[in-house]
Tab-separated table of C-alpha atoms in Angstrom:
chain	number	residue	atom	x	y	z
Y	1	UNK	CA	24.345	11.510	8.508
Y	2	UNK	CA	22.815	10.965	11.976
Y	3	UNK	CA	20.213	13.710	11.549
Y	4	UNK	CA	17.426	13.743	14.119
Y	5	UNK	CA	14.039	12.301	13.129
Y	6	UNK	CA	11.194	14.190	14.812
Y	7	UNK	CA	7.776	12.550	15.120
Y	8	UNK	CA	4.913	15.063	14.939
Y	9	UNK	CA	1.387	14.082	15.960
Y	10	UNK	CA	-0.658	15.283	12.944
Y	11	UNK	CA	-3.788	15.736	15.055
Y	12	UNK	CA	-2.092	18.273	17.327
Y	13	UNK	CA	1.053	19.455	15.540
Y	14	UNK	CA	3.064	18.561	18.648
Y	15	UNK	CA	6.316	16.601	18.726
Y	16	UNK	CA	5.887	13.219	20.407
Y	17	UNK	CA	9.241	11.466	19.891
Y	18	UNK	CA	12.701	11.794	18.389
Y	19	UNK	CA	15.111	9.253	16.917
Y	20	UNK	CA	18.691	9.621	15.791
Y	21	UNK	CA	19.293	8.545	12.213
Y	22	UNK	CA	21.933	5.865	11.900
Y	23	UNK	CA	25.415	6.566	10.585
Y	24	UNK	CA	27.153	4.469	7.921
Y	25	UNK	CA	28.852	2.224	10.461
Y	26	UNK	CA	25.647	1.279	12.206
Y	27	UNK	CA	23.896	0.614	8.907
Y	28	UNK	CA	26.752	-1.617	7.771
Y	29	UNK	CA	26.644	-3.636	10.986
Y	30	UNK	CA	22.878	-4.084	10.641
Y	31	UNK	CA	23.146	-5.225	7.023
Y	32	UNK	CA	25.861	-7.739	7.920
Y	33	UNK	CA	23.712	-9.257	10.680
Y	34	UNK	CA	20.624	-9.325	8.461
Y	35	UNK	CA	22.524	-11.009	5.639
Y	36	UNK	CA	23.809	-13.731	7.966
Y	37	UNK	CA	20.320	-14.282	9.384
Y	38	UNK	CA	18.866	-14.453	5.881
Y	39	UNK	CA	21.306	-17.117	4.737
Y	40	UNK	CA	20.544	-19.281	7.761
Y	41	UNK	CA	16.781	-18.785	7.348
Y	42	UNK	CA	16.891	-20.007	3.744
Y	43	UNK	CA	17.928	-23.434	5.044
Y	44	UNK	CA	14.916	-23.732	7.366
Y	45	UNK	CA	12.187	-26.028	5.926
Y	46	UNK	CA	9.253	-24.143	4.447
Y	47	UNK	CA	6.800	-25.845	6.802
Y	48	UNK	CA	8.654	-24.411	9.792
Y	49	UNK	CA	8.812	-20.978	8.177
Y	50	UNK	CA	5.062	-21.130	7.635
Y	51	UNK	CA	4.495	-22.142	11.249
Y	52	UNK	CA	6.207	-18.923	12.349
Y	53	UNK	CA	3.717	-16.999	10.218
Y	54	UNK	CA	0.884	-18.620	12.177
Y	55	UNK	CA	2.528	-17.483	15.415
Y	56	UNK	CA	2.903	-14.021	13.914
Y	57	UNK	CA	-0.851	-13.799	13.376
Y	58	UNK	CA	-1.437	-14.463	17.061
Y	59	UNK	CA	1.261	-11.997	18.085
Y	60	UNK	CA	-0.220	-9.276	15.900
Y	61	UNK	CA	-3.588	-9.666	17.582
Y	62	UNK	CA	-1.986	-9.630	21.033
Y	63	UNK	CA	-0.331	-6.301	20.229
Y	64	UNK	CA	-3.191	-4.777	18.267
Y	65	UNK	CA	-3.827	-1.977	20.733
Y	66	UNK	CA	-0.190	-0.879	20.830
Y	67	UNK	CA	0.294	-0.985	17.067
Y	68	UNK	CA	-2.956	0.877	16.467
Y	69	UNK	CA	-2.010	3.524	19.031
Y	70	UNK	CA	1.292	4.116	17.235
Y	71	UNK	CA	-0.488	4.570	13.900
Y	72	UNK	CA	-2.929	7.027	15.462
Y	73	UNK	CA	-0.144	9.079	17.022
Y	74	UNK	CA	2.384	8.947	14.191
Y	75	UNK	CA	0.225	9.398	11.078
Y	76	UNK	CA	-3.260	10.242	12.348
Y	77	UNK	CA	-5.180	7.135	11.310
Y	78	UNK	CA	-8.629	6.826	12.944
Y	79	UNK	CA	-8.277	4.190	15.652
Y	80	UNK	CA	-10.922	1.807	14.298
Y	81	UNK	CA	-9.166	1.736	10.924
Y	82	UNK	CA	-5.798	1.262	12.623
Y	83	UNK	CA	-7.116	-1.785	14.449
Y	84	UNK	CA	-8.557	-3.110	11.192
Y	85	UNK	CA	-5.148	-2.760	9.562
Y	86	UNK	CA	-3.574	-4.969	12.221
Y	87	UNK	CA	-6.334	-7.576	11.871
Y	88	UNK	CA	-5.916	-7.659	8.087
Y	89	UNK	CA	-2.213	-8.264	8.590
Y	90	UNK	CA	-2.999	-11.174	10.918
Y	91	UNK	CA	-5.389	-12.687	8.381
Y	92	UNK	CA	-2.671	-12.440	5.734
Y	93	UNK	CA	-0.174	-14.180	8.012
Y	94	UNK	CA	-2.699	-16.988	8.514
Y	95	UNK	CA	-3.212	-17.268	4.763
Y	96	UNK	CA	0.487	-17.789	4.091
Y	97	UNK	CA	0.890	-20.077	7.071
Y	98	UNK	CA	-1.707	-22.354	5.485
Y	99	UNK	CA	-1.088	-21.851	1.763
Y	100	UNK	CA	2.605	-20.931	1.559
Y	101	UNK	CA	4.130	-24.449	1.553
Y	102	UNK	CA	1.810	-25.603	-1.223
Y	103	UNK	CA	2.444	-22.555	-3.384
Y	104	UNK	CA	6.207	-22.996	-2.997
Y	105	UNK	CA	6.216	-26.766	-3.559
Y	106	UNK	CA	8.208	-28.152	-6.465
Y	107	UNK	CA	6.180	-28.423	-9.673
Y	108	UNK	CA	6.824	-31.594	-11.628
Y	109	UNK	CA	7.049	-31.283	-15.426
Y	110	UNK	CA	6.672	-34.238	-17.798
Y	111	UNK	CA	9.642	-34.545	-20.178
Y	112	UNK	CA	10.961	-37.435	-22.211
Y	113	UNK	CA	13.917	-39.367	-20.825
Y	114	UNK	CA	14.430	-37.347	-17.653
Y	115	UNK	CA	12.885	-35.993	-14.492
Y	116	UNK	CA	12.229	-32.268	-14.465
Y	117	UNK	CA	10.696	-29.821	-12.040
Y	118	UNK	CA	10.434	-26.163	-11.180
Y	119	UNK	CA	11.517	-25.039	-7.710
Y	120	UNK	CA	10.834	-21.741	-5.954
Y	121	UNK	CA	13.926	-21.007	-3.876
Y	122	UNK	CA	14.745	-18.039	-1.623
Y	123	UNK	CA	16.124	-14.954	-3.347
Y	124	UNK	CA	18.037	-13.715	-0.299
Y	125	UNK	CA	17.956	-10.413	1.568
Y	126	UNK	CA	15.297	-8.023	0.235
Y	127	UNK	CA	15.290	-4.271	0.833
Y	128	UNK	CA	11.773	-2.952	1.497
Y	129	UNK	CA	11.125	0.793	1.191
Y	130	UNK	CA	7.718	1.283	2.771
Y	131	UNK	CA	5.292	4.247	3.148
Y	132	UNK	CA	3.597	5.778	6.155
Y	133	UNK	CA	-0.072	5.530	5.163
Y	134	UNK	CA	-0.542	1.912	6.306
Y	135	UNK	CA	2.391	1.536	8.705
Y	136	UNK	CA	1.596	-2.078	9.654
Y	137	UNK	CA	-0.222	-3.488	6.623
Y	138	UNK	CA	2.186	-2.241	3.955
Y	139	UNK	CA	5.068	-3.946	5.737
Y	140	UNK	CA	3.210	-7.173	6.447
Y	141	UNK	CA	1.830	-7.374	2.908
Y	142	UNK	CA	5.390	-7.761	1.653
Y	143	UNK	CA	7.229	-9.231	4.631
Y	144	UNK	CA	5.018	-12.203	5.483
Y	145	UNK	CA	5.156	-13.914	2.066
Y	146	UNK	CA	8.810	-12.976	1.650
Y	147	UNK	CA	9.736	-14.570	4.975
Y	148	UNK	CA	7.724	-17.715	4.274
Y	149	UNK	CA	9.578	-17.899	0.947
Y	150	UNK	CA	12.852	-18.010	2.911
Y	151	UNK	CA	14.101	-14.455	2.531
Y	152	UNK	CA	15.342	-11.844	4.977
Y	153	UNK	CA	14.018	-8.284	5.181
Y	154	UNK	CA	15.780	-4.929	5.446
Y	155	UNK	CA	13.022	-2.445	6.274
Y	156	UNK	CA	13.463	1.231	5.413
Y	157	UNK	CA	10.147	2.562	6.670
Y	158	UNK	CA	8.950	6.159	6.302
Y	159	UNK	CA	10.628	8.309	8.940
Y	160	UNK	CA	7.362	9.628	10.403
Y	161	UNK	CA	6.393	6.085	11.461
Y	162	UNK	CA	9.743	5.109	12.944
Y	163	UNK	CA	8.098	3.976	16.176
Y	164	UNK	CA	5.871	1.600	14.215
Y	165	UNK	CA	8.855	0.268	12.286
Y	166	UNK	CA	10.813	-0.548	15.437
Y	167	UNK	CA	7.749	-2.114	17.049
Y	168	UNK	CA	7.288	-4.409	14.038
Y	169	UNK	CA	10.913	-5.503	14.216
Y	170	UNK	CA	10.394	-6.549	17.845
Y	171	UNK	CA	7.088	-8.204	16.944
Y	172	UNK	CA	8.738	-10.608	14.488
Y	173	UNK	CA	11.230	-11.700	17.120
Y	174	UNK	CA	8.454	-12.228	19.667
Y	175	UNK	CA	6.616	-14.362	17.092
Y	176	UNK	CA	9.625	-16.671	16.845
Y	177	UNK	CA	11.464	-15.383	13.803
Y	178	UNK	CA	15.248	-15.230	14.264
Y	179	UNK	CA	16.718	-11.993	15.535
Y	180	UNK	CA	17.959	-9.691	12.739
Y	181	UNK	CA	15.983	-11.563	10.064
Y	182	UNK	CA	13.724	-8.499	9.901
Y	183	UNK	CA	15.913	-5.458	10.465
Y	184	UNK	CA	14.598	-1.910	10.653
Y	185	UNK	CA	17.027	0.732	9.406
Y	186	UNK	CA	16.533	4.143	11.004
Y	187	UNK	CA	17.516	6.614	8.295
Y	188	UNK	CA	16.916	10.352	8.312
Y	189	UNK	CA	15.084	11.754	5.276
Y	190	UNK	CA	18.114	13.683	4.054
Y	191	UNK	CA	20.124	10.466	3.883
Y	192	UNK	CA	17.521	8.230	2.249
Y	193	UNK	CA	18.471	8.698	-1.444
Y	194	UNK	CA	22.175	8.022	-0.915
Y	195	UNK	CA	21.698	5.155	1.558
Y	196	UNK	CA	19.004	3.453	-0.522
Y	197	UNK	CA	21.106	3.609	-3.699
Y	198	UNK	CA	24.096	2.187	-1.832
Y	199	UNK	CA	22.045	-0.650	-0.364
Y	200	UNK	CA	20.623	-1.606	-3.758
Y	201	UNK	CA	24.155	-1.802	-5.139
Y	202	UNK	CA	25.311	-3.963	-2.211
Y	203	UNK	CA	25.911	-7.563	-3.291
Y	204	UNK	CA	24.290	-8.796	-0.074
Y	205	UNK	CA	20.951	-7.301	-1.122
Y	206	UNK	CA	19.205	-9.559	-3.631
Y	207	UNK	CA	16.200	-7.426	-4.601
Y	208	UNK	CA	14.163	-4.384	-3.652
Y	209	UNK	CA	10.483	-3.565	-3.226
Y	210	UNK	CA	8.970	-0.116	-2.826
Y	211	UNK	CA	5.514	1.198	-2.108
Y	212	UNK	CA	5.406	4.953	-2.488
Y	213	UNK	CA	5.429	7.904	-4.836
Y	214	UNK	CA	6.330	7.844	-8.508
Y	215	UNK	CA	9.370	9.980	-7.753
Y	216	UNK	CA	10.662	7.473	-5.209
Y	217	UNK	CA	9.754	4.579	-7.480
Y	218	UNK	CA	11.684	6.050	-10.393
Y	219	UNK	CA	14.781	6.435	-8.222
Y	220	UNK	CA	14.596	2.927	-6.769
Y	221	UNK	CA	13.644	1.303	-10.075
Y	222	UNK	CA	16.518	2.934	-11.944
Y	223	UNK	CA	18.989	1.960	-9.205
Y	224	UNK	CA	17.740	-1.631	-9.320
Y	225	UNK	CA	18.045	-1.632	-13.089
Y	226	UNK	CA	21.653	-0.468	-12.942
Y	227	UNK	CA	22.408	-3.230	-10.458
Y	228	UNK	CA	20.471	-5.810	-12.536
Y	229	UNK	CA	18.291	-6.665	-9.546
Y	230	UNK	CA	14.647	-7.573	-9.294
Y	231	UNK	CA	12.311	-4.795	-8.169
Y	232	UNK	CA	8.613	-4.604	-7.345
Y	233	UNK	CA	7.137	-1.107	-7.435
Y	234	UNK	CA	3.684	-0.301	-6.047
Y	235	UNK	CA	3.250	3.360	-6.861
Y	236	UNK	CA	0.483	5.932	-7.078
Y	237	UNK	CA	-3.068	5.548	-8.238
Y	238	UNK	CA	-5.949	7.594	-9.567
Y	239	UNK	CA	-8.605	4.903	-9.641
Y	240	UNK	CA	-11.809	5.406	-11.595
Y	241	UNK	CA	-15.148	4.642	-9.954
Y	242	UNK	CA	-17.558	4.245	-12.873
Y	243	UNK	CA	-21.330	4.484	-12.299
Y	244	UNK	CA	-23.405	3.289	-15.251
Y	245	UNK	CA	-26.962	4.364	-16.023
Y	246	UNK	CA	-28.552	1.197	-14.595
Y	247	UNK	CA	-26.677	1.208	-11.272
Y	248	UNK	CA	-28.317	1.216	-7.850
Y	249	UNK	CA	-27.534	4.866	-7.122
Y	250	UNK	CA	-27.946	4.766	-3.355
Y	251	UNK	CA	-25.699	1.708	-3.047
Y	252	UNK	CA	-23.125	3.160	-5.442
Y	253	UNK	CA	-23.030	6.514	-3.653
Y	254	UNK	CA	-22.619	4.915	-0.229
Y	255	UNK	CA	-19.817	2.729	-1.559
Y	256	UNK	CA	-18.218	5.734	-3.256
Y	257	UNK	CA	-17.935	7.562	0.064
Y	258	UNK	CA	-16.146	4.571	1.606
Y	259	UNK	CA	-13.986	4.069	-1.472
Y	260	UNK	CA	-12.726	7.652	-1.463
Y	261	UNK	CA	-12.410	8.515	2.197
Y	262	UNK	CA	-10.905	5.396	3.756
Y	263	UNK	CA	-7.723	6.354	5.631
Y	264	UNK	CA	-8.789	10.000	5.238
Y	265	UNK	CA	-8.284	9.569	1.480
Y	266	UNK	CA	-4.597	8.732	1.896
Y	267	UNK	CA	-4.367	5.509	-0.059
Y	268	UNK	CA	-3.080	4.683	-3.517
Y	269	UNK	CA	-6.041	2.362	-4.066
Y	270	UNK	CA	-8.738	4.821	-2.994
Y	271	UNK	CA	-11.207	5.697	-5.746
Y	272	UNK	CA	-10.365	9.248	-6.794
Y	273	UNK	CA	-12.163	9.962	-10.095
Y	274	UNK	CA	-15.925	9.344	-10.103
Y	275	UNK	CA	-17.135	8.918	-13.679
Y	276	UNK	CA	-20.927	8.941	-13.747
Y	277	UNK	CA	-23.372	8.365	-16.595
Y	278	UNK	CA	-25.151	11.604	-17.533
Y	279	UNK	CA	-28.645	10.201	-16.952
Y	280	UNK	CA	-27.932	9.451	-13.266
Y	281	UNK	CA	-25.312	12.130	-12.556
Y	282	UNK	CA	-27.615	14.463	-10.640
Y	283	UNK	CA	-29.017	11.726	-8.425
Y	284	UNK	CA	-25.596	10.257	-7.716
Y	285	UNK	CA	-24.083	13.673	-6.979
Y	286	UNK	CA	-26.835	14.547	-4.513
Y	287	UNK	CA	-26.469	11.245	-2.642
Y	288	UNK	CA	-22.672	11.320	-2.728
Y	289	UNK	CA	-22.341	14.882	-1.448
Y	290	UNK	CA	-24.814	14.149	1.352
Y	291	UNK	CA	-22.720	11.142	2.371
Y	292	UNK	CA	-19.505	13.165	2.306
Y	293	UNK	CA	-20.986	15.970	4.386
Y	294	UNK	CA	-22.149	13.430	6.975
Y	295	UNK	CA	-18.596	12.154	7.574
Y	296	UNK	CA	-17.370	12.830	11.085
Y	297	UNK	CA	-14.008	14.645	11.136
Y	298	UNK	CA	-12.102	14.762	14.388
Y	299	UNK	CA	-9.702	13.278	16.900
Y	300	UNK	CA	-8.416	9.974	15.479
Y	301	UNK	CA	-8.445	8.485	18.989
Y	302	UNK	CA	-12.237	8.817	19.050
Y	303	UNK	CA	-13.965	5.689	17.712
Y	304	UNK	CA	-16.684	7.832	16.181
Y	305	UNK	CA	-14.157	9.636	13.961
Y	306	UNK	CA	-14.246	8.703	10.282
Y	307	UNK	CA	-11.797	11.296	8.930
Y	308	UNK	CA	-8.611	12.126	10.777
Y	309	UNK	CA	-5.882	14.618	9.938
Y	310	UNK	CA	-3.583	14.369	6.975
Y	311	UNK	CA	-0.248	12.897	7.974
Y	312	UNK	CA	1.764	16.060	7.290
Y	313	UNK	CA	1.052	19.729	6.745
Y	314	UNK	CA	2.698	19.708	3.308
Y	315	UNK	CA	0.203	17.040	2.213
Y	316	UNK	CA	-2.642	19.287	3.287
Y	317	UNK	CA	-1.101	22.153	1.333
Y	318	UNK	CA	-0.874	19.915	-1.745
Y	319	UNK	CA	-4.602	19.113	-1.563
Y	320	UNK	CA	-5.420	22.805	-1.218
Y	321	UNK	CA	-3.348	23.595	-4.326
Y	322	UNK	CA	-5.094	20.867	-6.321
Y	323	UNK	CA	-8.502	22.200	-5.303
Y	324	UNK	CA	-7.678	25.833	-6.094
Y	325	UNK	CA	-6.024	25.048	-9.440
Y	326	UNK	CA	-8.881	22.757	-10.491
Y	327	UNK	CA	-11.502	25.388	-9.642
Y	328	UNK	CA	-9.488	27.940	-11.578
Y	329	UNK	CA	-9.583	25.528	-14.542
Y	330	UNK	CA	-13.387	25.236	-14.412
Y	331	UNK	CA	-14.270	22.709	-11.713
Y	332	UNK	CA	-17.167	23.480	-9.337
Y	333	UNK	CA	-16.705	23.183	-5.592
Y	334	UNK	CA	-19.706	21.342	-4.128
Y	335	UNK	CA	-18.545	20.951	-0.542
Y	336	UNK	CA	-15.405	21.382	1.558
Y	337	UNK	CA	-12.392	22.907	-0.135
Y	338	UNK	CA	-10.565	24.306	2.885
Y	339	UNK	CA	-8.385	23.381	5.855
Y	340	UNK	CA	-10.168	23.131	9.168
Y	341	UNK	CA	-9.227	25.736	11.784
Y	342	UNK	CA	-7.357	24.804	14.946
Y	343	UNK	CA	-4.500	22.455	15.706
Y	344	UNK	CA	-3.442	19.594	13.486
Y	345	UNK	CA	-3.497	19.004	9.741
Y	346	UNK	CA	-7.223	18.557	9.161
Y	347	UNK	CA	-8.886	19.218	5.807
Y	348	UNK	CA	-12.615	19.356	5.175
Y	349	UNK	CA	-13.843	16.449	2.980
Y	350	UNK	CA	-14.177	17.930	-0.490
Y	351	UNK	CA	-16.093	17.198	-3.679
Y	352	UNK	CA	-15.430	18.874	-7.025
Y	353	UNK	CA	-17.827	18.577	-9.972
Y	354	UNK	CA	-17.254	19.224	-13.691
Y	355	UNK	CA	-13.714	17.899	-13.557
Y	356	UNK	CA	-11.874	16.382	-16.493
Y	357	UNK	CA	-8.524	15.996	-18.222
Y	358	UNK	CA	-6.306	19.023	-17.768
Y	359	UNK	CA	-7.308	19.614	-14.142
Y	360	UNK	CA	-5.065	18.604	-11.227
Y	361	UNK	CA	-7.927	16.848	-9.421
Y	362	UNK	CA	-8.368	14.591	-12.468
Y	363	UNK	CA	-4.797	14.264	-13.775
Y	364	UNK	CA	-2.785	14.007	-10.555
Y	365	UNK	CA	-2.946	11.602	-7.672
Y	366	UNK	CA	-4.951	13.316	-4.932
Y	367	UNK	CA	-3.722	11.964	-1.608
Y	368	UNK	CA	-6.328	13.223	0.812
Y	369	UNK	CA	-10.074	13.811	1.249
Y	370	UNK	CA	-10.779	15.148	-2.254
Y	371	UNK	CA	-13.166	13.544	-4.776
Y	372	UNK	CA	-13.465	14.546	-8.441
Y	373	UNK	CA	-16.801	14.033	-10.254
Y	374	UNK	CA	-16.968	13.734	-14.045
Y	375	UNK	CA	-20.007	13.146	-16.254
Y	376	UNK	CA	-19.807	10.580	-19.058
Y	377	UNK	CA	-22.151	10.725	-22.087
Y	378	UNK	CA	-22.312	6.939	-22.449
Y	379	UNK	CA	-20.288	3.759	-21.835
Y	380	UNK	CA	-17.813	4.623	-24.583
Y	381	UNK	CA	-17.154	7.997	-23.010
Y	382	UNK	CA	-16.800	6.386	-19.575
Y	383	UNK	CA	-14.084	4.079	-20.925
Y	384	UNK	CA	-12.303	7.040	-22.513
Y	385	UNK	CA	-12.355	9.028	-19.277
Y	386	UNK	CA	-11.328	6.075	-17.112
Y	387	UNK	CA	-8.299	5.493	-19.358
Y	388	UNK	CA	-7.386	9.200	-19.465
Y	389	UNK	CA	-4.765	8.815	-16.742
Y	390	UNK	CA	-1.099	7.981	-16.380
Y	391	UNK	CA	-1.995	5.557	-13.594
Y	392	UNK	CA	-3.427	2.039	-13.731
Y	393	UNK	CA	-4.007	0.537	-10.313
Y	394	UNK	CA	-7.701	-0.342	-10.104
Y	395	UNK	CA	-11.149	0.344	-11.542
Y	396	UNK	CA	-14.561	-0.104	-9.941
Y	397	UNK	CA	-17.701	-0.382	-12.103
Y	398	UNK	CA	-21.278	-0.154	-10.792
Y	399	UNK	CA	-24.169	-1.579	-12.801
Y	400	UNK	CA	-27.249	-3.798	-12.516
Y	401	UNK	CA	-25.729	-6.052	-15.197
Y	402	UNK	CA	-22.441	-7.626	-13.977
Y	403	UNK	CA	-21.658	-8.874	-17.480
Y	404	UNK	CA	-21.859	-5.329	-18.792
Y	405	UNK	CA	-19.599	-4.214	-15.961
Y	406	UNK	CA	-16.966	-6.848	-16.727
Y	407	UNK	CA	-17.083	-6.012	-20.437
Y	408	UNK	CA	-16.479	-2.335	-19.680
Y	409	UNK	CA	-13.744	-3.096	-17.135
Y	410	UNK	CA	-11.863	-5.196	-19.708
Y	411	UNK	CA	-11.456	-2.035	-21.796
Y	412	UNK	CA	-9.878	-0.071	-18.932
Y	413	UNK	CA	-6.164	-0.601	-18.267
Y	414	UNK	CA	-5.584	-1.454	-14.607
Y	415	UNK	CA	-4.098	-4.037	-12.297
Y	416	UNK	CA	-7.482	-4.875	-10.764
Y	417	UNK	CA	-11.122	-4.580	-11.787
Y	418	UNK	CA	-14.034	-4.762	-9.344
Y	419	UNK	CA	-17.691	-4.813	-10.361
Y	420	UNK	CA	-20.236	-3.628	-7.777
Y	421	UNK	CA	-17.481	-3.656	-5.156
Y	422	UNK	CA	-14.791	-1.328	-3.871
Y	423	UNK	CA	-11.217	-1.937	-5.035
Y	424	UNK	CA	-9.265	-3.493	-2.166
Y	425	UNK	CA	-6.379	-5.873	-1.598
Y	426	UNK	CA	-7.009	-9.441	-0.435
Y	427	UNK	CA	-4.300	-11.990	0.449
Y	428	UNK	CA	-5.936	-14.552	-1.860
Y	429	UNK	CA	-5.559	-12.347	-4.960
Y	430	UNK	CA	-2.568	-10.646	-6.602
Y	431	UNK	CA	-2.255	-6.907	-6.022
Y	432	UNK	CA	-0.370	-4.388	-8.162
Y	433	UNK	CA	-0.662	-1.902	-10.978
Y	434	UNK	CA	0.152	-1.013	-14.550
Y	435	UNK	CA	1.440	2.127	-16.267
Y	436	UNK	CA	2.707	4.639	-13.687
Y	437	UNK	CA	1.136	2.629	-10.884
Y	438	UNK	CA	4.142	0.310	-10.990
Y	439	UNK	CA	4.994	-3.284	-11.803
Y	440	UNK	CA	5.184	-6.635	-10.058
Y	441	UNK	CA	2.616	-8.174	-7.756
Y	442	UNK	CA	2.098	-8.640	-4.041
Y	443	UNK	CA	-0.110	-11.191	-2.241
Y	444	UNK	CA	-1.490	-14.567	-3.337
Y	445	UNK	CA	0.754	-17.002	-5.193
Y	446	UNK	CA	2.208	-14.295	-7.423
Y	447	UNK	CA	3.294	-12.250	-4.418
Y	448	UNK	CA	5.134	-15.005	-2.572
Y	449	UNK	CA	6.913	-16.069	-5.764
Y	450	UNK	CA	8.037	-12.528	-6.728
Y	451	UNK	CA	11.106	-12.802	-4.516
Y	452	UNK	CA	12.104	-16.367	-5.241
Y	453	UNK	CA	14.507	-17.835	-7.733
Y	454	UNK	CA	12.260	-19.768	-10.104
Y	455	UNK	CA	14.716	-22.561	-10.766
Y	456	UNK	CA	14.586	-25.327	-13.370
Y	457	UNK	CA	15.836	-28.833	-12.504
Y	458	UNK	CA	16.500	-31.467	-15.194
Y	459	UNK	CA	17.826	-34.843	-14.023
Y	460	UNK	CA	18.725	-37.728	-16.297
Y	461	UNK	CA	18.986	-40.976	-14.348
């Protein structure tokens, strides 16, 4: 253990920081402190816990510039998007500050001859294995409701955003949460599988949540199963963006560009497969490609930049493989399809046409600026193509008839369905997937209750 973590700026390829991974002794000491803090926090009234969330919202906004700068440097997020990520986290903290106590209140149940109610009580210390693509939001999306519910947090963040992880730990303390209640574990990549498995087995850890790849989710989910512990898994996605023959093509195409290329295409919930009715396919393709080619690629520190670098060079290589293999299988390259010259891990925004099942761009999760276009004969064919995936995170349907859109969406298996809107998370609504996109829910009432003990009380007077 104790391998060195090196932070590489993906826009330049230069090393910007190093951290020493913790050894077993340091991890054990951190877990012991976090467990003690968690037990004490569970006894704090929910109204006080919620009040800390309100302070957290203010603290997030006060440190927006610093947190955004870390995201830009560590994973290449365009600065305007990085600032938006911090603001969304603050809004979520405000939501739970206001709504958390009511959601967690005891629910009275009418029974004969007794008093009965359902209580939502803290689960304990929760291990959170978080990804790099939204270094602030992914953590806050889980941590805020979990803390308001009375739990403690062990954060194992992605190693390439270690600076962000440590900054968030300090942020919680500044916002008034007890020291050690949110504990960042600094673990080198080579040690992650063994350390994570050991932590899940630890009796002091009550549950685990992971946002990440299917490979990581399978490892964490199986470890949680062996330990008979609750897990929430938010995994990959290959969302369908379905354009029906009566859709407003200009509006749909403009939305499609945003839906695919947010965060430089590095999001599980980005639309990735664009399934377009044959009668409007040419018009949509023309408008969509024009929108993609107009995207500004460049320095993520520049506010005019819309597409930054990929977070790592191996991710760029993966996109290139998916493009080349899909073209070899019959897809047509309409624009892009190559790394950009110079420093950093930039890739030209890419659109492939004539894609379908059997091609990597259609079958696999594409985590970068690559869009796959597919033509559907009719609504029935659109449903078939939308369901032709191992994933099930979200679906977006575009049509002049919202009722038609809802009817089609009901036939597509996913955790969320949006009609004439881009799939996105919102603190007021549950977020999560089906099939290989995972299980469990974050956000809203479902999210705050995921890591509680739903306890039945029956009292005979």
